[in-house]
Amino acid sequence: MSSGDLAAAAFSRRSGVLHCESVPLQSIAAQFGTPTYVYSRRAIVDAYQAYARALAGRPSLVCYAMKANSNLAVLNLLARAGAGFDIVSGGELARVLAAGGEPGKVVFSGVGKSADEIRAALAAEILCFNLESTEELERLQQVASDAGVRARISVRTNPDVDAKTHPYITTGLKQNKFGVALDDTLALYRRAAHLPNIEIVGIDCHIGSQITEVAPYVDAADKVLDLVDALEREGIVLRHIDFGGGLGIAYRDETPPTAGALIAAMLARVDQRGHAGKHILVEPGRSIVGAAGALLTRVNLVKAGAEKNFAIVDAAMNDLMRPALYQAWMDVQPVRQRDEPSKRYDIVGPVCESGDWLARERDIALRSDDLLAVLGAGAYGMSMASNYNSRPRAAEVMVDGDRVHRIRQRETVAQLFADESVLPD
Ligand code: LLP
């Protein structure tokens, strides 16, 4: 898939104008202003269904990793489609519940769950805590015992495979802070098996994000299945195996496997190793929402620098952090193509940091007031946005065929400091 095809299902050019489903992006800018995140309902639901179809006929659950995009409308659509959720905080749990998600389909990941967060998740009766350390197991036992309940657990094992992705988003290597070392995992299960308020139900792993090959998943699966076998030899029988998330999308010229191909490879492995009866869980985030979203922004002004031309747009690193944080390449398209020679631009925001860029050295024909769309921005866009430089966060809209729904109001400046106060005289 070339970058021009990115999110083809969600965004396409009709008569030279970029559309989301059937809606031209200029009309969204006219109605809601910029910067605005635009999502396609169909693309989100289709991406979820690709996983669900691949797992059909098996006991399974697709737990959407909601850190990728936690807008209530997104969560609600996925809940209605049957999804479960992978959460990493009490805030995310509250969002799932507010969006109508089923707590019984929630898995709780993360290295630093607090006692308060654990209490809230136990009260909601979530499906499973994905444990990441011995100390966390002891804390969970204590909180569950105080609450008079049993906590269902899975241990997140760290399979020490290289997912060959950006160092900030690889998680399954020995040097990463995530998971329990492969060699220590059995001991943690043995300890868990003796705790009265703990019920062992599964095992999980997550090796990284924006992974574009099947091989690291299969390597990780083999190591997890070795553990499943070892546990069963000791009489600890698991109900589910959770292979985590991480499947990449095509931002530029990457060719990730489809969700269907990935799941087929994993299931084949599970079956070969004699575990066909196990419930299979996955935790995809980016591959559900990434291609379904774009950040719509307007060129504020064009500046010819000493060495470079800059297109200064009204979205910035606070709206979309991926380029500044990971040097991520994101596709930027003019909403209406100009019939003029292109020039080479750095597309930057107004924030006072040299790291505030959305795209570098792009050949594009543009002028002030033109609209641009940053494609592939549905995942880790709005969910990582901040208010740096006292910039209100963008609006979000969801397109459904030829209709547009506002799913988050643009923040106001007054909201930004409404909770602050000055010292008394
Ligand atoms: N499960 C766990 C335990 C995770 O930590 C993550 C993501 C996922 C599932 C979902 O991974 P996905 O399918 O979205 O790759 N902000 C970065 C990505 C950080 C991913 C963190 N963990 C970015 O913009 O590239």
Tab-separated table of C-alpha atoms and ligand atoms in Angstrom:
chain	number	residue	atom	x	y	z
A	1	MET	CA	0.000	0.000	0.000
A	2	SER	CA	1.526	3.354	-0.926
A	3	SER	CA	1.120	6.403	1.253
A	4	GLY	CA	-1.426	7.733	-1.193
A	5	ASP	CA	-3.610	4.714	-0.441
A	6	LEU	CA	-3.324	5.145	3.297
A	7	ALA	CA	-6.719	4.866	4.867
A	8	ALA	CA	-8.211	4.538	1.409
A	9	ALA	CA	-11.429	3.238	2.879
A	10	ALA	CA	-11.803	6.225	5.167
A	11	PHE	CA	-10.304	9.066	3.120
A	12	SER	CA	-10.413	9.394	-0.646
A	13	ARG	CA	-10.118	12.090	-3.255
A	14	ARG	CA	-13.216	12.900	-5.277
A	15	SER	CA	-12.978	15.538	-8.014
A	16	GLY	CA	-9.666	16.629	-6.526
A	17	VAL	CA	-11.082	17.137	-3.016
A	18	LEU	CA	-10.246	14.961	-0.044
A	19	HIS	CA	-13.328	13.372	1.527
A	20	CYS	CA	-13.947	11.341	4.665
A	21	GLU	CA	-16.485	8.751	3.544
A	22	SER	CA	-18.911	10.976	1.579
A	23	VAL	CA	-18.124	14.279	3.267
A	24	PRO	CA	-15.690	16.825	1.745
A	25	LEU	CA	-13.191	17.950	4.359
A	26	GLN	CA	-13.708	21.655	3.548
A	27	SER	CA	-17.274	21.423	4.760
A	28	ILE	CA	-16.053	19.957	8.058
A	29	ALA	CA	-13.561	22.828	8.419
A	30	ALA	CA	-16.311	25.343	7.616
A	31	GLN	CA	-18.673	23.877	10.188
A	32	PHE	CA	-16.321	22.935	13.011
A	33	GLY	CA	-13.184	25.016	12.422
A	34	THR	CA	-9.604	23.745	12.626
A	35	PRO	CA	-7.657	21.954	13.938
A	36	THR	CA	-10.159	19.110	14.037
A	37	TYR	CA	-9.723	15.358	14.220
A	38	VAL	CA	-11.957	13.595	11.698
A	39	TYR	CA	-12.777	9.884	12.016
A	40	SER	CA	-14.631	7.456	9.778
A	41	ARG	CA	-17.161	5.294	11.558
A	42	ARG	CA	-17.025	2.684	8.833
A	43	ALA	CA	-13.239	2.388	8.919
A	44	ILE	CA	-13.190	1.873	12.693
A	45	VAL	CA	-15.896	-0.765	12.651
A	46	ASP	CA	-14.383	-2.515	9.601
A	47	ALA	CA	-10.970	-2.691	11.266
A	48	TYR	CA	-12.528	-4.241	14.367
A	49	GLN	CA	-14.531	-6.702	12.266
A	50	ALA	CA	-11.355	-7.869	10.508
A	51	TYR	CA	-10.093	-9.146	13.871
A	52	ALA	CA	-13.476	-10.505	14.911
A	53	ARG	CA	-13.874	-12.389	11.606
A	54	ALA	CA	-10.419	-13.910	11.866
A	55	LEU	CA	-11.269	-15.197	15.351
A	56	ALA	CA	-14.820	-16.305	14.502
A	57	GLY	CA	-15.744	-19.780	15.656
A	58	ARG	CA	-13.294	-19.710	18.554
A	59	PRO	CA	-13.738	-18.583	22.095
A	60	SER	CA	-12.064	-15.186	21.795
A	61	LEU	CA	-12.169	-11.522	22.656
A	62	VAL	CA	-10.770	-8.472	20.899
A	63	CYS	CA	-9.835	-6.023	23.665
A	64	TYR	CA	-9.359	-2.662	21.965
A	65	ALA	CA	-6.321	-0.910	23.490
A	66	MET	CA	-8.129	2.320	24.166
A	67	LYS	CA	-5.011	4.379	24.830
A	68	ALA	CA	-4.855	4.711	21.036
A	69	ASN	CA	-8.054	6.761	20.975
A	70	SER	CA	-10.315	6.976	23.978
A	71	ASN	CA	-13.111	9.242	22.746
A	72	LEU	CA	-16.420	7.974	24.138
A	73	ALA	CA	-17.967	7.745	20.675
A	74	VAL	CA	-15.128	5.505	19.474
A	75	LEU	CA	-15.422	3.293	22.559
A	76	ASN	CA	-19.181	3.134	22.250
A	77	LEU	CA	-19.058	2.043	18.595
A	78	LEU	CA	-16.613	-0.707	19.453
A	79	ALA	CA	-18.601	-1.794	22.517
A	80	ARG	CA	-21.693	-2.051	20.324
A	81	ALA	CA	-19.712	-4.173	17.862
A	82	GLY	CA	-18.846	-6.568	20.711
A	83	ALA	CA	-15.338	-5.439	21.625
A	84	GLY	CA	-13.723	-5.689	25.004
A	85	PHE	CA	-11.139	-3.154	26.162
A	86	ASP	CA	-7.527	-3.105	27.284
A	87	ILE	CA	-7.164	-0.367	29.879
A	88	VAL	CA	-4.122	1.059	31.644
A	89	SER	CA	-5.613	3.403	34.246
A	90	GLY	CA	-8.600	4.140	36.430
A	91	GLY	CA	-9.424	6.972	34.047
A	92	GLU	CA	-9.657	4.542	31.155
A	93	LEU	CA	-11.902	2.247	33.198
A	94	ALA	CA	-14.235	5.172	33.909
A	95	ARG	CA	-14.347	5.971	30.193
A	96	VAL	CA	-15.213	2.366	29.265
A	97	LEU	CA	-18.067	2.377	31.763
A	98	ALA	CA	-19.292	5.808	30.597
A	99	ALA	CA	-19.236	4.604	26.984
A	100	GLY	CA	-21.346	1.525	27.723
A	101	GLY	CA	-18.526	-1.027	27.565
A	102	GLU	CA	-18.921	-4.287	29.468
A	103	PRO	CA	-16.582	-4.460	32.472
A	104	GLY	CA	-16.580	-8.249	32.117
A	105	LYS	CA	-14.685	-7.763	28.851
A	106	VAL	CA	-11.974	-5.507	30.282
A	107	VAL	CA	-8.340	-6.458	30.828
A	108	PHE	CA	-6.182	-4.125	32.918
A	109	SER	CA	-2.576	-3.738	31.702
A	110	GLY	CA	0.219	-1.462	32.873
A	111	VAL	CA	3.256	-1.535	35.151
A	112	GLY	CA	2.004	0.760	37.884
A	113	LYS	CA	-1.587	0.126	38.893
A	114	SER	CA	-2.400	1.966	42.139
A	115	ALA	CA	-4.415	0.479	45.004
A	116	ASP	CA	-7.261	2.890	44.172
A	117	GLU	CA	-7.281	1.800	40.546
A	118	ILE	CA	-7.254	-1.860	41.576
A	119	ARG	CA	-10.177	-1.257	43.961
A	120	ALA	CA	-12.222	0.408	41.216
A	121	ALA	CA	-11.488	-2.403	38.763
A	122	LEU	CA	-12.416	-5.075	41.319
A	123	ALA	CA	-15.650	-3.246	42.086
A	124	ALA	CA	-16.445	-3.184	38.371
A	125	GLU	CA	-15.683	-6.939	38.160
A	126	ILE	CA	-13.324	-6.706	35.212
A	127	LEU	CA	-12.274	-9.834	33.346
A	128	CYS	CA	-8.602	-9.861	34.245
A	129	PHE	CA	-5.618	-7.999	35.705
A	130	ASN	CA	-2.525	-8.379	33.546
A	131	LEU	CA	0.170	-8.511	36.230
A	132	GLU	CA	3.620	-7.127	35.659
A	133	SER	CA	5.518	-7.766	38.917
A	134	THR	CA	5.665	-9.701	42.181
A	135	GLU	CA	4.938	-6.604	44.204
A	136	GLU	CA	1.860	-5.950	42.118
A	137	LEU	CA	0.625	-9.492	42.804
A	138	GLU	CA	0.995	-8.950	46.553
A	139	ARG	CA	-0.818	-5.609	46.327
A	140	LEU	CA	-3.633	-7.152	44.345
A	141	GLN	CA	-3.985	-9.975	46.895
A	142	GLN	CA	-4.191	-7.401	49.698
A	143	VAL	CA	-6.744	-5.148	48.005
A	144	ALA	CA	-8.868	-8.120	46.876
A	145	SER	CA	-8.765	-9.601	50.364
A	146	ASP	CA	-9.821	-6.260	51.913
A	147	ALA	CA	-12.696	-6.124	49.445
A	148	GLY	CA	-13.630	-9.747	50.105
A	149	VAL	CA	-13.367	-10.773	46.453
A	150	ARG	CA	-11.087	-12.840	44.189
A	151	ALA	CA	-9.125	-11.107	41.463
A	152	ARG	CA	-8.681	-12.865	38.125
A	153	ILE	CA	-5.116	-12.589	36.864
A	154	SER	CA	-2.840	-13.215	33.965
A	155	VAL	CA	0.909	-12.662	34.085
A	156	ARG	CA	2.403	-10.495	31.388
A	157	THR	CA	5.518	-12.348	30.454
A	158	ASN	CA	8.302	-10.589	28.653
A	159	PRO	CA	9.298	-12.955	25.847
A	160	ASP	CA	12.506	-11.057	24.973
A	161	VAL	CA	11.872	-10.830	21.243
A	162	ASP	CA	12.818	-7.890	19.082
A	163	ALA	CA	9.721	-6.419	17.479
A	164	LYS	CA	12.001	-4.337	15.222
A	165	THR	CA	10.173	-1.107	15.811
A	166	HIS	CA	11.014	2.328	17.236
A	167	PRO	CA	12.939	2.021	20.533
A	168	TYR	CA	10.300	4.073	22.382
A	169	ILE	CA	7.541	1.646	21.426
A	170	THR	CA	9.264	-1.701	21.712
A	171	THR	CA	8.262	-3.379	24.943
A	172	GLY	CA	9.190	-7.053	24.776
A	173	LEU	CA	12.960	-6.836	25.222
A	174	LYS	CA	14.775	-7.751	28.436
A	175	GLN	CA	15.856	-4.145	28.959
A	176	ASN	CA	12.273	-2.778	28.790
A	177	LYS	CA	10.337	-1.967	31.960
A	178	PHE	CA	7.392	-4.105	30.875
A	179	GLY	CA	6.324	-7.565	31.887
A	180	VAL	CA	7.887	-10.282	34.002
A	181	ALA	CA	11.117	-11.852	32.740
A	182	LEU	CA	10.483	-15.158	31.025
A	183	ASP	CA	12.633	-16.984	33.586
A	184	ASP	CA	10.720	-15.494	36.526
A	185	THR	CA	7.224	-16.075	35.173
A	186	LEU	CA	6.722	-19.629	36.473
A	187	ALA	CA	7.723	-18.619	39.990
A	188	LEU	CA	5.189	-15.798	39.957
A	189	TYR	CA	2.420	-18.185	38.897
A	190	ARG	CA	3.420	-20.614	41.650
A	191	ARG	CA	3.137	-17.828	44.196
A	192	ALA	CA	-0.190	-16.658	42.720
A	193	ALA	CA	-1.560	-20.204	42.935
A	194	HIS	CA	-1.147	-20.071	46.719
A	195	LEU	CA	-2.893	-16.759	47.294
A	196	PRO	CA	-6.481	-17.055	48.483
A	197	ASN	CA	-7.859	-13.977	46.724
A	198	ILE	CA	-6.208	-14.627	43.381
A	199	GLU	CA	-7.629	-16.717	40.570
A	200	ILE	CA	-5.274	-17.547	37.705
A	201	VAL	CA	-7.083	-17.325	34.371
A	202	GLY	CA	-4.551	-16.466	31.682
A	203	ILE	CA	-1.193	-15.424	30.363
A	204	ASP	CA	-0.338	-12.435	28.209
A	205	CYS	CA	2.425	-10.654	26.377
A	206	HIS	CA	2.802	-7.497	24.325
A	207	ILE	CA	6.006	-7.024	22.395
A	208	GLY	CA	5.692	-3.520	20.995
A	209	SER	CA	3.798	-1.292	18.637
A	210	GLN	CA	3.815	-0.495	14.897
A	211	ILE	CA	5.059	-4.026	14.171
A	212	THR	CA	5.036	-4.794	10.463
A	213	GLU	CA	6.031	-8.465	10.402
A	214	VAL	CA	4.407	-11.683	11.578
A	215	ALA	CA	7.674	-13.367	12.637
A	216	PRO	CA	8.190	-11.591	16.006
A	217	TYR	CA	4.623	-12.499	16.994
A	218	VAL	CA	5.191	-16.157	16.195
A	219	ASP	CA	8.473	-16.142	18.147
A	220	ALA	CA	6.691	-14.591	21.121
A	221	ALA	CA	3.787	-17.034	20.800
A	222	ASP	CA	6.184	-19.977	20.944
A	223	LYS	CA	7.721	-18.716	24.155
A	224	VAL	CA	4.310	-18.059	25.694
A	225	LEU	CA	3.118	-21.540	24.655
A	226	ASP	CA	6.225	-23.074	26.251
A	227	LEU	CA	5.133	-21.440	29.487
A	228	VAL	CA	1.554	-22.629	29.076
A	229	ASP	CA	2.884	-26.188	28.738
A	230	ALA	CA	5.158	-25.805	31.754
A	231	LEU	CA	2.286	-24.436	33.839
A	232	GLU	CA	0.011	-27.285	32.832
A	233	ARG	CA	2.658	-29.804	33.867
A	234	GLU	CA	2.397	-28.261	37.340
A	235	GLY	CA	-1.379	-28.431	37.315
A	236	ILE	CA	-1.959	-24.730	36.595
A	237	VAL	CA	-4.388	-24.717	33.689
A	238	LEU	CA	-5.098	-21.428	31.960
A	239	ARG	CA	-8.327	-20.399	30.342
A	240	HIS	CA	-6.981	-17.755	28.004
A	241	ILE	CA	-3.901	-16.627	26.114
A	242	ASP	CA	-3.623	-12.902	25.325
A	243	PHE	CA	-1.172	-12.086	22.551
A	244	GLY	CA	-1.291	-8.316	23.075
A	245	GLY	CA	-1.542	-5.703	20.352
A	246	GLY	CA	1.020	-3.943	18.223
A	247	LEU	CA	0.067	-4.570	14.603
A	248	GLY	CA	1.328	-1.665	12.491
A	249	ILE	CA	-0.372	0.397	9.819
A	250	ALA	CA	0.957	1.815	6.541
A	251	TYR	CA	1.972	5.393	7.261
A	252	ARG	CA	4.225	5.568	4.206
A	253	ASP	CA	5.508	2.471	2.457
A	254	GLU	CA	5.254	-0.089	5.249
A	255	THR	CA	3.513	-3.322	4.340
A	256	PRO	CA	2.156	-4.745	7.585
A	257	PRO	CA	0.262	-8.022	7.455
A	258	THR	CA	-3.508	-7.742	7.603
A	259	ALA	CA	-5.200	-8.502	10.909
A	260	GLY	CA	-6.617	-11.619	9.247
A	261	ALA	CA	-3.179	-12.884	8.199
A	262	LEU	CA	-1.679	-12.171	11.624
A	263	ILE	CA	-4.454	-13.921	13.502
A	264	ALA	CA	-4.386	-16.898	11.119
A	265	ALA	CA	-0.646	-17.334	11.782
A	266	MET	CA	-1.155	-17.134	15.548
A	267	LEU	CA	-4.069	-19.558	15.577
A	268	ALA	CA	-2.118	-22.031	13.448
A	269	ARG	CA	0.655	-21.937	16.043
A	270	VAL	CA	-1.751	-22.356	18.933
A	271	ASP	CA	-3.379	-25.345	17.219
A	272	GLN	CA	-0.078	-27.000	16.259
A	273	ARG	CA	0.973	-26.797	19.871
A	274	GLY	CA	-2.218	-28.500	21.013
A	275	HIS	CA	-4.037	-25.559	22.584
A	276	ALA	CA	-6.946	-25.156	20.178
A	277	GLY	CA	-9.436	-25.026	23.056
A	278	LYS	CA	-7.954	-21.950	24.735
A	279	HIS	CA	-9.701	-18.582	24.646
A	280	ILE	CA	-7.673	-16.209	22.516
A	281	LEU	CA	-7.436	-12.524	23.407
A	282	VAL	CA	-5.757	-9.731	21.473
A	283	GLU	CA	-5.261	-6.061	22.375
A	284	PRO	CA	-5.018	-4.051	19.145
A	285	GLY	CA	-5.078	-0.273	19.316
A	286	ARG	CA	-3.438	1.468	16.361
A	287	SER	CA	-4.653	-1.038	13.762
A	288	ILE	CA	-8.288	-0.409	14.778
A	289	VAL	CA	-8.309	3.397	14.677
A	290	GLY	CA	-5.075	4.644	13.080
A	291	ALA	CA	-6.101	4.707	9.443
A	292	ALA	CA	-9.628	5.806	10.339
A	293	GLY	CA	-8.581	9.296	11.422
A	294	ALA	CA	-7.044	12.477	10.034
A	295	LEU	CA	-6.078	15.763	11.599
A	296	LEU	CA	-7.555	18.610	9.594
A	297	THR	CA	-5.533	21.806	9.825
A	298	ARG	CA	-5.355	25.163	8.058
A	299	VAL	CA	-2.234	26.894	6.785
A	300	ASN	CA	-1.934	30.010	8.889
A	301	LEU	CA	0.915	31.537	6.951
A	302	VAL	CA	3.751	30.659	4.672
A	303	LYS	CA	7.268	31.747	5.591
A	304	ALA	CA	10.334	31.588	3.377
A	305	GLY	CA	13.259	30.903	5.740
A	306	ALA	CA	16.940	31.324	4.940
A	307	GLU	CA	17.280	27.691	3.958
A	308	LYS	CA	13.782	26.305	4.056
A	309	ASN	CA	10.181	27.166	3.377
A	310	PHE	CA	7.826	26.746	6.273
A	311	ALA	CA	4.094	26.234	6.118
A	312	ILE	CA	2.910	27.268	9.567
A	313	VAL	CA	-0.366	25.519	10.278
A	314	ASP	CA	-2.865	25.858	13.115
A	315	ALA	CA	-2.206	22.343	14.471
A	316	ALA	CA	0.965	21.747	16.456
A	317	MET	CA	2.948	19.224	18.447
A	318	ASN	CA	0.468	19.591	21.286
A	319	ASP	CA	-2.276	18.297	18.961
A	320	LEU	CA	-0.222	15.570	17.312
A	321	MET	CA	2.911	14.576	19.169
A	322	ARG	CA	4.068	11.602	17.107
A	323	PRO	CA	6.421	13.508	14.753
A	324	ALA	CA	8.073	15.453	17.597
A	325	LEU	CA	8.316	12.447	19.915
A	326	TYR	CA	9.236	9.624	17.536
A	327	GLN	CA	10.301	11.497	14.390
A	328	ALA	CA	7.262	9.738	12.950
A	329	TRP	CA	6.540	10.228	9.247
A	330	MET	CA	2.896	11.100	8.725
A	331	ASP	CA	1.304	11.656	5.342
A	332	VAL	CA	0.164	15.253	4.760
A	333	GLN	CA	-2.235	15.876	1.904
A	334	PRO	CA	-3.745	19.114	0.613
A	335	VAL	CA	-7.520	18.957	0.960
A	336	ARG	CA	-7.877	20.548	-2.497
A	337	GLN	CA	-4.999	19.974	-4.890
A	338	ARG	CA	-3.661	23.161	-6.470
A	339	ASP	CA	-2.811	23.183	-10.127
A	340	GLU	CA	0.505	24.951	-9.444
A	341	PRO	CA	4.121	23.859	-9.171
A	342	SER	CA	4.925	22.461	-5.761
A	343	LYS	CA	7.624	23.710	-3.406
A	344	ARG	CA	9.433	21.938	-0.602
A	345	TYR	CA	8.063	22.789	2.862
A	346	ASP	CA	8.499	21.896	6.463
A	347	ILE	CA	4.977	21.826	7.863
A	348	VAL	CA	5.186	23.187	11.381
A	349	GLY	CA	2.956	24.436	14.174
A	350	PRO	CA	3.046	27.728	16.076
A	351	VAL	CA	4.487	26.227	19.290
A	352	CYS	CA	7.775	27.702	20.497
A	353	GLU	CA	9.965	24.626	20.013
A	354	SER	CA	12.050	23.598	17.030
A	355	GLY	CA	10.665	20.110	17.603
A	356	ASP	CA	7.218	21.402	16.728
A	357	TRP	CA	6.837	19.971	13.263
A	358	LEU	CA	4.247	17.728	11.670
A	359	ALA	CA	6.122	16.896	8.481
A	360	ARG	CA	9.469	17.797	6.945
A	361	GLU	CA	10.623	18.390	3.407
A	362	ARG	CA	7.343	17.720	1.647
A	363	ASP	CA	6.786	18.801	-1.921
A	364	ILE	CA	3.397	20.379	-2.000
A	365	ALA	CA	1.626	23.306	-3.677
A	366	LEU	CA	0.006	25.424	-1.000
A	367	ARG	CA	-0.873	28.951	0.078
A	368	SER	CA	-2.066	30.603	3.278
A	369	ASP	CA	-5.565	29.539	4.284
A	370	ASP	CA	-5.328	26.207	2.458
A	371	LEU	CA	-6.539	23.148	4.310
A	372	LEU	CA	-4.248	20.181	4.896
A	373	ALA	CA	-5.013	16.749	6.294
A	374	VAL	CA	-2.532	14.667	8.266
A	375	LEU	CA	-3.564	11.093	7.491
A	376	GLY	CA	-3.170	8.057	9.716
A	377	ALA	CA	-3.797	10.247	12.762
A	378	GLY	CA	-6.648	8.263	14.330
A	379	ALA	CA	-4.332	6.489	16.786
A	380	TYR	CA	-2.156	8.230	19.387
A	381	GLY	CA	-3.198	11.621	18.029
A	382	MET	CA	-5.889	13.155	20.210
A	383	SER	CA	-5.183	10.693	23.025
A	384	MET	CA	-1.672	12.145	23.418
A	385	ALA	CA	-2.671	15.777	22.913
A	386	SER	CA	-1.738	18.367	25.532
A	387	ASN	CA	-2.378	22.008	26.277
A	388	TYR	CA	1.238	23.101	25.872
A	389	ASN	CA	1.506	26.812	25.060
A	390	SER	CA	-2.020	27.174	26.507
A	391	ARG	CA	-3.508	25.793	23.350
A	392	PRO	CA	-7.036	24.404	23.684
A	393	ARG	CA	-7.303	20.860	22.381
A	394	ALA	CA	-8.850	20.241	18.969
A	395	ALA	CA	-12.453	19.320	18.232
A	396	GLU	CA	-13.261	15.747	17.137
A	397	VAL	CA	-15.916	14.673	14.649
A	398	MET	CA	-17.078	11.289	13.378
A	399	VAL	CA	-18.291	10.891	9.809
A	400	ASP	CA	-20.968	8.316	9.120
A	401	GLY	CA	-21.725	8.147	5.394
A	402	ASP	CA	-22.804	11.667	4.483
A	403	ARG	CA	-23.393	12.794	8.069
A	404	VAL	CA	-20.953	14.413	10.490
A	405	HIS	CA	-21.300	14.139	14.271
A	406	ARG	CA	-19.340	16.283	16.662
A	407	ILE	CA	-17.950	13.877	19.263
A	408	ARG	CA	-15.898	16.376	21.231
A	409	GLN	CA	-16.237	20.136	21.441
A	410	ARG	CA	-13.176	22.228	20.852
A	411	GLU	CA	-11.778	23.188	24.249
A	412	THR	CA	-12.080	26.847	25.228
A	413	VAL	CA	-9.255	28.933	26.625
A	414	ALA	CA	-11.342	29.576	29.757
A	415	GLN	CA	-11.467	25.822	30.431
A	416	LEU	CA	-7.694	25.684	30.444
A	417	PHE	CA	-7.270	27.602	33.691
A	418	ALA	CA	-10.701	27.177	35.246
A	419	ASP	CA	-9.265	24.841	37.911
A	420	GLU	CA	-6.311	27.043	38.817
A	421	SER	CA	-6.150	29.612	41.593
A	422	VAL	CA	-3.837	32.364	42.784
A	423	LEU	CA	-2.452	32.728	46.313
A	424	PRO	CA	-4.322	34.919	48.822
A	425	ASP	CA	-2.896	38.410	49.548
B	1	LLP	N1	-1.442	-3.693	24.873
B	1	LLP	C1	-0.512	-3.108	25.642
B	1	LLP	C2	-0.167	-3.703	26.940
B	1	LLP	C3	0.121	-1.926	25.192
B	1	LLP	O1	1.042	-1.363	25.951
B	1	LLP	C4	-0.236	-1.361	23.937
B	1	LLP	C5	0.384	-0.126	23.454
B	1	LLP	C6	-1.228	-2.016	23.180
B	1	LLP	C7	-1.802	-3.182	23.675
B	1	LLP	C8	-1.689	-1.503	21.852
B	1	LLP	O2	-0.656	-1.437	20.912
B	1	LLP	P1	-1.015	-1.017	19.397
B	1	LLP	O3	-1.894	-2.111	18.827
B	1	LLP	O4	-1.705	0.279	19.433
B	1	LLP	O5	0.315	-0.945	18.750
B	1	LLP	N2	2.262	6.332	21.266
B	1	LLP	C9	2.958	5.389	20.437
B	1	LLP	C10	2.468	3.974	20.652
B	1	LLP	C11	2.531	3.509	22.086
B	1	LLP	C12	1.982	2.123	22.306
B	1	LLP	C13	1.895	1.787	23.752
B	1	LLP	N3	1.318	0.485	24.067
B	1	LLP	C14	2.849	5.840	18.986
B	1	LLP	O6	2.217	6.849	18.720
B	1	LLP	O7	3.425	5.217	18.098
